[in-house]
Coordinates of C-alpha atoms and ligand atoms in Angstrom, one line a residue:
M1 CA -57.0 45.0 -16.8
E2 CA -58.7 41.8 -18.3
R3 CA -61.8 40.6 -16.4
T4 CA -64.4 37.8 -17.5
A5 CA -67.6 37.7 -15.2
D6 CA -71.0 35.7 -15.9
Y7 CA -72.9 39.0 -16.0
V8 CA -71.8 42.6 -16.8
V9 CA -74.3 45.2 -15.7
V10 CA -73.9 48.7 -16.9
G11 CA -74.9 51.7 -14.6
A12 CA -75.5 51.4 -10.8
G13 CA -78.6 53.4 -11.0
S14 CA -82.2 52.8 -9.6
A15 CA -82.7 49.7 -11.9
G16 CA -78.9 48.5 -12.1
C17 CA -78.2 48.4 -8.3
V18 CA -81.3 46.1 -8.0
L19 CA -80.6 43.7 -11.0
A20 CA -76.9 43.2 -10.0
R21 CA -77.7 42.3 -6.4
R22 CA -80.4 39.8 -7.6
L23 CA -78.1 38.1 -10.1
A24 CA -75.5 37.8 -7.7
E25 CA -77.6 36.2 -5.0
S26 CA -78.3 33.5 -7.7
G27 CA -74.4 32.6 -7.2
A28 CA -73.4 34.1 -10.7
D29 CA -70.2 36.2 -10.9
V30 CA -71.3 39.8 -11.7
V31 CA -69.5 43.0 -12.3
L32 CA -71.4 46.3 -12.0
V33 CA -69.9 49.2 -13.9
E34 CA -70.8 52.9 -12.7
A35 CA -69.3 55.9 -14.2
G36 CA -69.8 58.1 -11.0
G37 CA -68.4 57.7 -7.6
P38 CA -69.5 56.3 -4.2
D39 CA -72.4 57.7 -2.5
R40 CA -71.4 57.5 0.8
T41 CA -71.9 61.4 1.6
P42 CA -74.7 63.0 3.6
L43 CA -75.4 65.3 0.5
V44 CA -76.7 62.1 -0.9
R45 CA -77.9 60.1 1.9
K46 CA -79.7 62.8 4.2
P47 CA -82.8 63.5 2.2
G48 CA -83.3 67.0 2.8
L49 CA -79.8 68.0 1.7
I50 CA -81.2 67.4 -2.0
A51 CA -82.3 71.4 -1.4
V52 CA -78.7 72.3 -1.0
F53 CA -77.3 69.9 -3.7
H54 CA -79.7 71.5 -6.3
N55 CA -78.5 75.1 -5.5
V56 CA -74.9 74.8 -5.3
P57 CA -73.5 74.2 -8.9
R58 CA -70.1 73.1 -7.4
L59 CA -71.7 70.0 -5.5
K60 CA -74.3 69.3 -8.3
K61 CA -71.5 69.0 -10.8
K62 CA -69.8 66.1 -8.7
L63 CA -73.2 64.0 -9.1
D64 CA -75.0 65.0 -12.3
W65 CA -74.2 64.3 -15.8
G66 CA -75.0 68.1 -16.5
F67 CA -77.0 67.5 -19.6
S68 CA -79.5 69.9 -21.0
S69 CA -82.0 69.6 -23.8
T70 CA -81.5 70.9 -27.4
P71 CA -83.2 74.3 -27.9
Q72 CA -86.9 73.3 -27.6
K73 CA -88.8 74.6 -30.6
S74 CA -92.4 74.6 -28.8
A75 CA -90.7 76.2 -25.8
L76 CA -89.1 79.5 -26.9
G77 CA -85.9 77.6 -27.9
R78 CA -85.3 77.0 -24.3
R79 CA -82.4 74.4 -23.3
I80 CA -84.0 72.8 -20.4
P81 CA -81.8 71.0 -17.9
Q82 CA -81.7 67.1 -18.2
T83 CA -80.4 66.2 -14.5
K84 CA -79.3 62.9 -14.3
G85 CA -77.3 61.0 -11.4
R86 CA -73.8 60.1 -11.9
V87 CA -73.1 58.4 -8.7
L88 CA -73.7 55.2 -7.1
G89 CA -77.6 54.8 -6.9
G90 CA -77.9 56.9 -9.9
S91 CA -80.8 59.4 -10.2
G92 CA -82.3 57.4 -7.3
S93 CA -79.1 59.4 -5.2
I94 CA -80.2 62.8 -6.2
N95 CA -84.1 62.6 -6.6
G96 CA -87.0 63.6 -4.3
M97 CA -87.5 60.2 -3.0
L98 CA -91.1 60.3 -3.8
F99 CA -92.3 56.6 -4.1
V100 CA -95.2 56.0 -6.8
R101 CA -95.7 52.9 -8.5
G102 CA -98.0 54.4 -11.3
N103 CA -101.4 53.3 -12.1
R104 CA -102.0 49.7 -12.6
R105 CA -103.6 50.5 -15.9
N106 CA -100.2 51.5 -17.1
F107 CA -98.8 47.9 -16.9
D108 CA -101.9 46.5 -18.4
D109 CA -101.5 49.0 -21.2
W110 CA -97.9 47.7 -21.8
A111 CA -99.1 44.2 -22.0
A112 CA -102.0 44.9 -24.3
D113 CA -99.3 46.7 -26.5
G114 CA -97.3 43.6 -27.1
C115 CA -95.3 43.4 -23.8
A116 CA -96.2 40.0 -22.5
G117 CA -95.5 39.3 -18.9
W118 CA -95.6 43.3 -17.9
G119 CA -99.2 43.3 -17.0
H120 CA -100.1 44.6 -13.4
D121 CA -100.5 41.2 -12.1
D122 CA -97.5 40.0 -13.8
V123 CA -95.2 42.9 -12.3
L124 CA -97.0 43.2 -8.8
D125 CA -94.7 40.6 -7.2
S126 CA -91.7 42.7 -8.2
F127 CA -93.1 45.8 -6.6
K128 CA -93.9 43.9 -3.4
R129 CA -90.4 42.2 -3.3
M130 CA -88.5 45.6 -3.6
E131 CA -90.4 47.2 -0.6
N132 CA -90.7 47.3 3.0
W133 CA -94.0 49.4 3.3
E134 CA -94.5 51.1 6.9
D135 CA -98.0 49.4 7.1
G136 CA -96.7 46.0 6.6
A137 CA -97.7 43.2 3.9
T138 CA -101.2 43.0 2.3
A139 CA -102.1 41.4 -1.0
L140 CA -100.8 44.8 -2.9
R141 CA -97.9 45.8 -0.6
G142 CA -94.7 44.3 0.3
A143 CA -93.1 44.1 3.7
G144 CA -89.3 43.3 4.5
G145 CA -87.8 44.2 1.0
P146 CA -84.7 46.4 0.9
I147 CA -86.5 49.7 0.1
R148 CA -88.1 51.2 3.1
V149 CA -91.2 53.0 2.3
T150 CA -93.0 55.5 4.9
R151 CA -95.6 58.3 4.5
Q152 CA -94.4 61.7 4.9
R153 CA -95.1 62.9 8.5
D154 CA -95.7 66.2 10.3
L155 CA -97.3 67.9 7.5
T156 CA -97.4 71.8 7.6
P157 CA -100.8 73.2 8.0
A158 CA -100.5 74.7 4.4
S159 CA -100.0 71.1 2.9
E160 CA -102.7 70.0 5.1
A161 CA -105.1 72.7 4.0
F162 CA -104.2 71.8 0.4
I163 CA -105.5 68.4 0.6
E164 CA -108.7 69.5 2.1
A165 CA -109.3 72.2 -0.5
L166 CA -108.4 69.6 -3.4
I167 CA -111.0 67.4 -2.0
E168 CA -113.6 69.9 -1.8
T169 CA -112.7 71.5 -5.4
A170 CA -111.9 68.5 -7.4
G171 CA -114.8 66.3 -5.7
V172 CA -112.1 63.6 -4.9
K173 CA -111.7 61.3 -1.9
R174 CA -108.8 61.2 0.5
N175 CA -106.8 58.4 -0.4
D176 CA -104.5 56.8 2.6
D177 CA -102.4 54.7 -0.2
Y178 CA -102.3 55.5 -3.6
N179 CA -100.0 52.5 -4.3
G180 CA -102.6 50.4 -3.1
E181 CA -106.2 49.6 -4.4
V182 CA -107.1 53.0 -6.2
Q183 CA -104.9 55.9 -7.3
D184 CA -107.5 58.7 -7.5
G185 CA -107.7 61.0 -4.7
A186 CA -105.7 63.5 -2.5
G187 CA -103.4 62.4 0.3
I188 CA -99.9 62.3 1.9
F189 CA -96.7 61.3 -0.3
Q190 CA -94.9 58.1 0.2
Q191 CA -91.3 58.6 0.2
S192 CA -88.3 56.0 0.2
V193 CA -87.0 57.3 3.4
H194 CA -86.6 55.8 6.9
E195 CA -85.2 57.5 10.1
G196 CA -83.6 60.2 8.1
L197 CA -82.0 58.1 5.5
R198 CA -82.5 58.0 1.9
Y199 CA -83.1 54.6 0.5
S200 CA -81.9 54.5 -3.0
S201 CA -81.3 51.3 -4.7
S202 CA -77.6 51.6 -3.8
V203 CA -78.6 51.7 0.0
G204 CA -81.2 49.0 -0.1
Y205 CA -79.5 46.6 -2.4
L206 CA -75.6 47.4 -2.1
D207 CA -75.0 48.2 1.3
G208 CA -73.4 45.5 3.1
H209 CA -74.4 43.0 0.6
G210 CA -71.7 40.6 1.7
L211 CA -71.6 38.8 -1.8
P212 CA -67.8 38.2 -2.8
N213 CA -69.1 37.4 -6.3
L214 CA -70.5 40.7 -7.0
T215 CA -68.0 43.4 -7.8
V216 CA -68.8 47.1 -8.1
L217 CA -66.6 49.3 -10.1
T218 CA -67.0 53.1 -9.7
G219 CA -65.2 55.8 -11.7
A220 CA -65.4 53.5 -14.8
T221 CA -67.2 54.9 -17.9
V222 CA -68.6 52.4 -20.5
E223 CA -67.7 53.5 -24.0
R224 CA -69.3 50.6 -25.8
V225 CA -70.6 47.1 -25.9
V226 CA -68.1 44.7 -27.8
V227 CA -70.1 42.9 -30.5
R228 CA -68.6 40.2 -32.3
D229 CA -70.7 37.9 -35.0
G230 CA -73.9 39.4 -33.7
R231 CA -73.0 38.6 -29.9
A232 CA -72.4 41.1 -27.2
T233 CA -69.1 39.5 -25.5
G234 CA -68.2 42.3 -23.2
I235 CA -67.7 46.0 -22.7
D236 CA -64.9 48.6 -23.3
V237 CA -64.4 50.9 -20.1
V238 CA -62.3 54.0 -19.2
A239 CA -61.4 54.0 -15.5
E240 CA -60.5 57.1 -14.0
K241 CA -57.0 56.7 -12.0
G242 CA -57.1 60.2 -10.6
R243 CA -55.1 63.3 -11.5
G244 CA -56.7 63.4 -15.0
T245 CA -55.4 59.9 -15.8
A246 CA -57.3 57.0 -17.2
R247 CA -57.0 53.5 -17.9
R248 CA -58.8 51.4 -20.6
A249 CA -60.0 47.9 -20.1
T250 CA -62.2 45.2 -21.8
I251 CA -64.7 43.2 -19.2
R252 CA -65.8 40.1 -20.8
A253 CA -69.3 38.7 -20.2
S254 CA -69.6 34.9 -20.6
R255 CA -73.5 35.0 -20.1
E256 CA -74.6 38.3 -20.8
V257 CA -74.3 42.2 -21.0
I258 CA -77.1 44.2 -19.5
L259 CA -77.4 47.9 -20.0
A260 CA -78.9 49.7 -17.1
A261 CA -77.3 53.1 -17.8
G262 CA -80.8 55.0 -17.9
T263 CA -82.7 56.8 -20.7
F264 CA -79.8 58.8 -21.9
G265 CA -77.0 56.5 -21.2
S266 CA -78.3 53.2 -22.3
P267 CA -79.4 54.5 -25.8
Q268 CA -76.0 56.3 -26.2
I269 CA -74.1 53.2 -25.5
L270 CA -76.1 51.4 -27.9
L271 CA -75.6 53.9 -30.6
L272 CA -71.7 54.0 -30.0
S273 CA -71.6 50.2 -30.2
G274 CA -73.2 50.1 -33.8
V275 CA -76.9 49.4 -32.5
G276 CA -79.5 52.1 -33.7
P277 CA -80.8 54.1 -36.9
A278 CA -78.4 52.8 -39.5
A279 CA -78.6 56.3 -41.4
H280 CA -77.6 58.1 -38.2
L281 CA -74.8 55.5 -37.4
R282 CA -73.3 55.7 -40.8
E283 CA -73.3 59.6 -40.5
H284 CA -71.0 59.2 -37.6
G285 CA -68.8 56.5 -39.0
I286 CA -70.1 53.7 -37.0
D287 CA -70.3 50.1 -38.2
V288 CA -73.9 49.1 -38.1
H289 CA -74.7 45.7 -36.2
A290 CA -78.4 46.2 -35.8
D291 CA -80.8 48.7 -37.5
L292 CA -83.1 49.6 -34.5
P293 CA -85.0 52.8 -33.6
V294 CA -82.8 53.3 -30.7
G295 CA -83.4 56.8 -29.1
D296 CA -86.8 57.3 -30.5
N297 CA -89.9 57.6 -28.2
L298 CA -88.2 60.0 -25.7
H299 CA -90.8 61.4 -23.5
D300 CA -90.9 62.9 -20.0
H301 CA -93.5 64.6 -17.4
M302 CA -93.8 68.2 -17.2
F303 CA -95.1 70.8 -14.8
V304 CA -95.5 74.5 -14.2
P305 CA -94.5 75.8 -10.7
M306 CA -97.2 77.7 -9.0
T307 CA -96.1 79.4 -5.8
Y308 CA -98.4 80.9 -3.1
V309 CA -97.2 82.9 -0.2
M310 CA -98.5 81.5 2.9
D311 CA -97.0 81.8 6.6
T312 CA -98.7 78.3 7.3
A313 CA -95.9 76.9 4.7
R314 CA -93.5 77.5 7.4
H315 CA -90.1 76.9 5.5
R316 CA -88.1 79.5 4.1
G317 CA -85.6 79.2 1.2
T318 CA -82.6 81.3 2.9
A319 CA -79.3 80.2 3.8
P320 CA -79.5 80.8 7.6
Y321 CA -82.9 78.7 7.3
F322 CA -81.0 75.9 5.7
A323 CA -78.1 76.1 8.0
S324 CA -80.0 76.1 11.2
G325 CA -82.1 73.1 9.9
V326 CA -79.1 71.0 9.2
V327 CA -77.5 72.0 12.8
R328 CA -80.8 70.9 14.2
E329 CA -81.0 67.7 12.6
W330 CA -77.4 66.9 13.7
T331 CA -78.0 67.6 17.1
K332 CA -81.5 66.5 17.8
G333 CA -82.7 64.8 14.4
G334 CA -86.3 64.4 13.2
T335 CA -86.3 67.8 11.3
W336 CA -87.3 68.5 7.7
V337 CA -83.7 67.5 6.5
A338 CA -84.6 63.8 7.5
R339 CA -87.4 63.5 4.9
S340 CA -88.4 64.6 1.4
V341 CA -89.4 68.2 0.8
F342 CA -92.6 67.0 -0.7
E343 CA -95.7 66.7 1.5
A344 CA -99.2 66.1 -0.3
V345 CA -100.2 64.8 -3.6
G346 CA -103.5 64.5 -5.7
F347 CA -104.2 62.4 -8.5
V348 CA -107.3 63.8 -10.5
R349 CA -108.9 63.7 -13.8
T350 CA -109.1 66.7 -16.1
G351 CA -111.8 66.9 -19.0
Q352 CA -109.4 65.1 -21.1
A353 CA -108.9 62.2 -18.9
G354 CA -110.2 58.7 -19.8
D355 CA -110.9 56.4 -16.9
I356 CA -107.8 57.0 -14.9
P357 CA -106.5 60.2 -13.4
D358 CA -104.4 62.2 -15.9
L359 CA -103.2 65.0 -13.8
Q360 CA -100.6 64.7 -10.7
L361 CA -100.5 67.7 -8.3
H362 CA -97.2 67.6 -6.3
A363 CA -97.2 70.0 -3.0
L364 CA -94.3 71.2 -1.3
P365 CA -94.1 73.9 1.3
W366 CA -91.3 75.7 -0.3
S367 CA -90.8 78.5 -2.6
Y368 CA -89.7 77.4 -6.1
P369 CA -87.5 79.3 -8.8
F370 CA -89.4 81.1 -11.2
P371 CA -90.2 81.7 -14.0
N372 CA -88.6 78.2 -14.6
Q373 CA -85.7 76.2 -13.4
D374 CA -83.2 76.6 -16.6
A375 CA -80.5 78.5 -15.0
P376 CA -77.6 76.4 -13.6
V377 CA -78.1 78.2 -10.5
R378 CA -81.6 78.8 -9.2
H379 CA -81.5 82.6 -9.3
K380 CA -84.9 83.7 -8.6
V381 CA -86.4 82.1 -5.2
D382 CA -88.7 84.1 -3.1
K383 CA -87.5 84.2 0.6
R384 CA -90.8 84.1 2.2
S385 CA -92.8 81.1 3.4
A386 CA -94.7 79.7 0.4
L387 CA -96.5 76.6 -0.6
T388 CA -95.7 75.4 -4.2
I389 CA -98.0 73.2 -6.4
M390 CA -96.7 71.4 -9.4
P391 CA -99.6 70.6 -11.7
T392 CA -98.0 67.8 -13.7
L393 CA -98.8 66.3 -17.1
I394 CA -98.5 62.6 -16.5
Y395 CA -99.4 61.1 -20.1
P396 CA -97.4 63.6 -22.4
K397 CA -98.2 62.6 -26.1
S398 CA -95.1 64.8 -27.3
R399 CA -92.5 62.4 -28.3
G400 CA -88.7 63.2 -29.1
T401 CA -85.5 61.6 -29.8
L402 CA -81.9 61.2 -28.5
R403 CA -79.2 61.2 -30.9
L404 CA -75.3 61.2 -30.7
A405 CA -73.7 64.5 -31.2
S406 CA -70.4 62.7 -31.7
A407 CA -68.9 59.3 -32.0
D408 CA -66.7 60.4 -29.2
P409 CA -68.3 58.6 -26.2
S410 CA -67.2 61.3 -23.8
A411 CA -69.5 64.1 -25.7
A412 CA -72.9 64.6 -24.3
P413 CA -75.7 63.2 -26.5
L414 CA -78.4 65.3 -28.3
I415 CA -81.4 65.1 -26.0
D416 CA -84.4 66.4 -27.6
P417 CA -87.8 65.7 -25.7
A418 CA -89.8 67.6 -28.1
Y419 CA -91.6 69.1 -25.2
L420 CA -95.1 70.6 -25.7
T421 CA -95.0 69.7 -29.8
D422 CA -98.3 68.1 -29.1
P423 CA -100.9 70.8 -28.5
D424 CA -102.9 68.5 -26.1
D425 CA -99.8 68.7 -23.7
A426 CA -100.1 72.5 -23.3
R427 CA -104.0 72.3 -23.1
L428 CA -103.6 69.7 -20.1
L429 CA -101.1 71.9 -18.2
L430 CA -103.5 74.8 -18.8
D431 CA -106.3 72.9 -17.1
G432 CA -104.0 71.9 -14.4
I433 CA -103.1 75.4 -13.8
E434 CA -106.8 76.6 -13.7
L435 CA -107.7 73.7 -11.5
V436 CA -104.7 74.8 -8.9
R437 CA -106.2 78.5 -8.9
D438 CA -109.6 77.1 -8.2
V439 CA -108.4 74.9 -5.3
M440 CA -106.3 77.8 -4.0
A441 CA -109.5 80.1 -3.9
N442 CA -111.3 77.5 -1.8
K443 CA -112.7 78.6 1.6
T444 CA -110.5 76.0 3.3
I445 CA -107.3 77.5 2.2
A446 CA -107.8 81.0 0.7
G447 CA -107.7 82.8 4.0
D448 CA -104.2 81.8 4.5
V449 CA -103.0 82.7 1.0
K450 CA -101.4 86.1 0.7
E451 CA -100.4 86.3 -2.7
E452 CA -100.1 84.1 -5.7
L453 CA -96.3 84.8 -6.7
S454 CA -96.1 82.5 -9.6
P455 CA -97.3 82.7 -12.2
G456 CA -98.9 85.7 -10.4
P457 CA -101.4 88.3 -11.2
G458 CA -99.7 89.2 -14.5
F459 CA -101.2 86.2 -16.1
P460 CA -105.1 86.6 -15.1
D461 CA -106.8 84.3 -17.4
R462 CA -106.2 81.3 -19.9
A463 CA -105.3 83.2 -22.9
A464 CA -102.4 85.2 -21.1
L465 CA -101.3 81.7 -19.2
A466 CA -101.3 79.9 -22.8
K467 CA -98.8 82.6 -24.1
E468 CA -96.6 82.3 -21.0
L469 CA -96.6 78.3 -20.8
P470 CA -93.7 77.9 -23.2
N471 CA -91.7 79.8 -20.8
R472 CA -92.6 78.0 -17.7
A473 CA -93.4 74.5 -18.3
T474 CA -90.4 72.3 -17.1
T475 CA -89.3 68.8 -16.4
V476 CA -89.8 66.5 -13.2
Y477 CA -86.8 64.7 -14.6
H478 CA -88.9 61.6 -15.7
P479 CA -87.4 60.8 -19.2
V480 CA -88.3 57.4 -20.2
G481 CA -88.7 55.3 -23.5
T482 CA -85.5 55.7 -25.5
C483 CA -84.9 51.7 -25.7
R484 CA -88.6 50.7 -26.1
M485 CA -89.8 47.5 -25.1
G486 CA -92.3 45.8 -27.5
A487 CA -93.0 43.2 -30.0
D488 CA -93.0 45.2 -33.3
E489 CA -90.6 47.3 -35.6
R490 CA -90.9 50.2 -32.9
A491 CA -89.0 48.0 -30.3
V492 CA -85.5 48.1 -29.4
V493 CA -85.9 45.3 -26.8
D494 CA -88.3 42.4 -26.7
P495 CA -90.5 41.7 -23.7
E496 CA -87.5 39.5 -22.5
L497 CA -85.8 42.8 -22.7
R498 CA -83.3 41.1 -25.2
V499 CA -81.8 43.7 -27.8
R500 CA -83.4 42.7 -31.1
G501 CA -80.9 40.9 -33.4
I502 CA -78.0 41.1 -30.8
E503 CA -77.5 37.8 -28.7
G504 CA -76.4 38.0 -25.1
L505 CA -77.3 41.9 -24.8
R506 CA -80.3 43.3 -22.7
V507 CA -81.5 46.7 -21.6
A508 CA -83.2 46.9 -17.9
D509 CA -84.0 50.5 -16.8
A510 CA -86.3 53.5 -17.6
S511 CA -85.5 53.5 -21.1
I512 CA -87.5 50.2 -21.8
M513 CA -90.7 51.9 -20.8
P514 CA -93.0 51.8 -23.9
S515 CA -95.1 54.5 -22.3
I516 CA -94.4 56.6 -19.3
T517 CA -96.0 55.3 -15.9
G518 CA -98.7 57.8 -14.1
G519 CA -96.6 59.1 -11.5
N520 CA -92.8 59.5 -10.3
T521 CA -90.8 57.0 -12.2
N522 CA -88.3 55.8 -9.5
A523 CA -90.2 52.9 -8.1
P524 CA -91.0 51.4 -11.5
S525 CA -87.5 51.6 -12.5
M526 CA -86.5 49.6 -9.5
M527 CA -89.3 47.3 -10.4
I528 CA -87.8 46.9 -13.9
G529 CA -84.6 46.0 -12.2
E530 CA -86.4 43.2 -10.1
H531 CA -88.4 41.8 -13.0
A532 CA -85.3 41.8 -15.3
A533 CA -83.6 39.6 -12.7
K534 CA -86.6 37.0 -12.8
L535 CA -86.4 37.0 -16.5
I536 CA -83.0 36.5 -16.8
L537 CA -82.5 34.0 -14.1
R538 CA -85.4 31.8 -15.5
A539 CA -84.0 31.9 -19.1
Ligands
FAD1 C1 -83.6 65.6 -9.7 C2 -84.4 64.4 -9.9 C3 -85.5 64.1 -9.1 C4 -86.2 63.1 -9.3 N1 -87.2 62.9 -8.3 C5 -88.0 61.7 -8.3 C6 -88.9 61.3 -7.1 O1 -88.9 62.0 -6.1 N2 -89.4 60.1 -7.2 C7 -89.4 59.4 -8.5 O2 -89.9 58.3 -8.4 N3 -88.5 59.5 -9.5 C8 -87.8 60.7 -9.3 N4 -87.0 61.2 -10.5 C9 -86.7 60.0 -11.5 C10 -86.1 58.7 -10.9 O3 -85.0 58.9 -10.0 C11 -85.6 58.2 -12.3 O4 -86.6 57.8 -13.2 C12 -84.7 56.6 -12.1 O5 -83.7 57.0 -11.2 C13 -84.2 56.0 -13.2 O6 -83.7 54.9 -13.2 P1 -82.7 54.2 -14.0 O7 -82.1 53.0 -13.4 O8 -83.4 54.2 -15.3 O9 -81.6 55.2 -14.3 P2 -80.3 56.0 -13.4 O10 -81.0 55.9 -11.8 O11 -80.3 57.3 -13.7 O12 -79.2 55.1 -13.2 C14 -78.3 55.2 -14.6 C15 -76.8 54.9 -14.1 O13 -76.0 54.4 -15.3 C16 -74.8 55.4 -15.1 N5 -74.3 55.5 -16.3 C17 -74.8 56.0 -17.5 N6 -73.9 55.8 -18.5 C18 -73.1 55.3 -18.1 C19 -71.9 54.8 -18.8 N7 -71.4 55.0 -20.1 N8 -70.9 54.0 -18.0 C20 -71.1 53.7 -16.8 N9 -72.2 54.0 -16.2 C21 -73.3 54.8 -16.9 C22 -75.4 56.8 -14.4 O14 -74.4 57.4 -13.8 C23 -76.4 56.2 -13.5 O15 -75.6 55.7 -12.2 C24 -86.0 62.2 -10.2 C25 -84.8 62.2 -11.1 C26 -84.2 63.3 -11.0 C27 -82.9 63.5 -11.8

């Protein structure tokens, strides 16, 4: 197949679907290329079925790249799963649907660090354009956009009690909209879900797009960007043809190639294309087109699961419970299957915090695998009703790398987030665990708690927890930063998202974040898609 388009967008994930749609709306001819398959399955689109998908390896294999980290030296040599969506909608098709913009300070910090045009006031319109917020438009929130955003509803008594206990213990206020004026406080999670449908960027931006100039190719894996005389002219693709057969093709871009293949995919494609650290490329026999720090600055959020047996959490992690939920959803609707599994959230400041919250608390009324989620099958989940709290480190100091294991594009990259290598990260997680213990001992909730299941009484104090932390800390699946945006030699892309030293090539996805946002990363990734379209179309 030979094809030429104005723009070739690589990766139909959270950012890529947004970008491709917006470019096509301008009248340009756009090809969006995705390695995974279509997303029209209830497994993806019915929010609660994420619980089933993550527990059944056969299903997970169909929608996930199946990556793991390299052995983590500060985490007992563990290989920690690096789940990443391989399907239309990308990770936004398999994620928890929590909708969090981050702290406005994050974007002002990006701007102060050399990313002109990415301060909060600059990106606000891109956030607003994307969303259809249930309370309607305000100066800070958007209405009428493609992504429906609703508050979680019908909270279990356990989650309600957690919010009250957090307010009393941490001295924070109830916050009705952490995506509004202030982030601090305790309240109800917002989700990209409406009437039992997941609003991934594929659902919001691609479903029924009706644009004849937008071509979406699925089952097509991009091996490299074709670079001639310092300019990206197109991409080399391998398309699955069924029954194990494949066809190779080149798709040319008359204007630009834009990588939106995510924090692992975009740097891997750049490295395979000869854009990256020169010595590393030469080691793999790859000709160097631009010597750039591609794959550096990998960082991620971490948490430690803390599970409390509570009848008021109501849900049970058993096969019959799941089955009855699914049947009730299909016959009556409005069950837990129609919503995210997360209910309550807190943004609080530990003793290490500056002037914005540095700890996020996720609460879900379900038991959780323990001691960690490393096993491909979640083998140890208590069957009783339980509330799990995830104290989450939102500004990790540890920085890792992504590198090639091989010049073979089908080989998984070496993903080394260097978890917990900066001792401040473990200290903050320990502060978070201690805070959660205090919260759960507060009188507004303590009477309903039957037992701390995890970490549990075997780890009674900070010293014991510190020893156990490397065995329990795990990822929230928010990797960012491997194609850092900036204006200095640490940058892979400039603030217009252009790859330094190569014409006609940009990156637009979570990999460009110079530093991670304070909260779940899906909304910021979709914002990056919106903002990139603006930058490209005004160029
Ligand atoms: C299990 C899980 C739960 C999460 N929960 C939440 C949550 O509740 N809330 C939240 O805000 N965030 C959550 N996240 C994180 C969030 O989903 C991601 O930060 C976001 O989706 C990243 O968007 P992206 O566009 O950078 O990459 P992705 O959405 O990962 O998209 C990249 C796309 O590129 C494709 N691709 C990669 N390589 C190639 C190639 N060589 N050729 C062709 N296509 C390629 C991939 O298949 C994928 O479709 C979660 C993530 C996971 C994995």
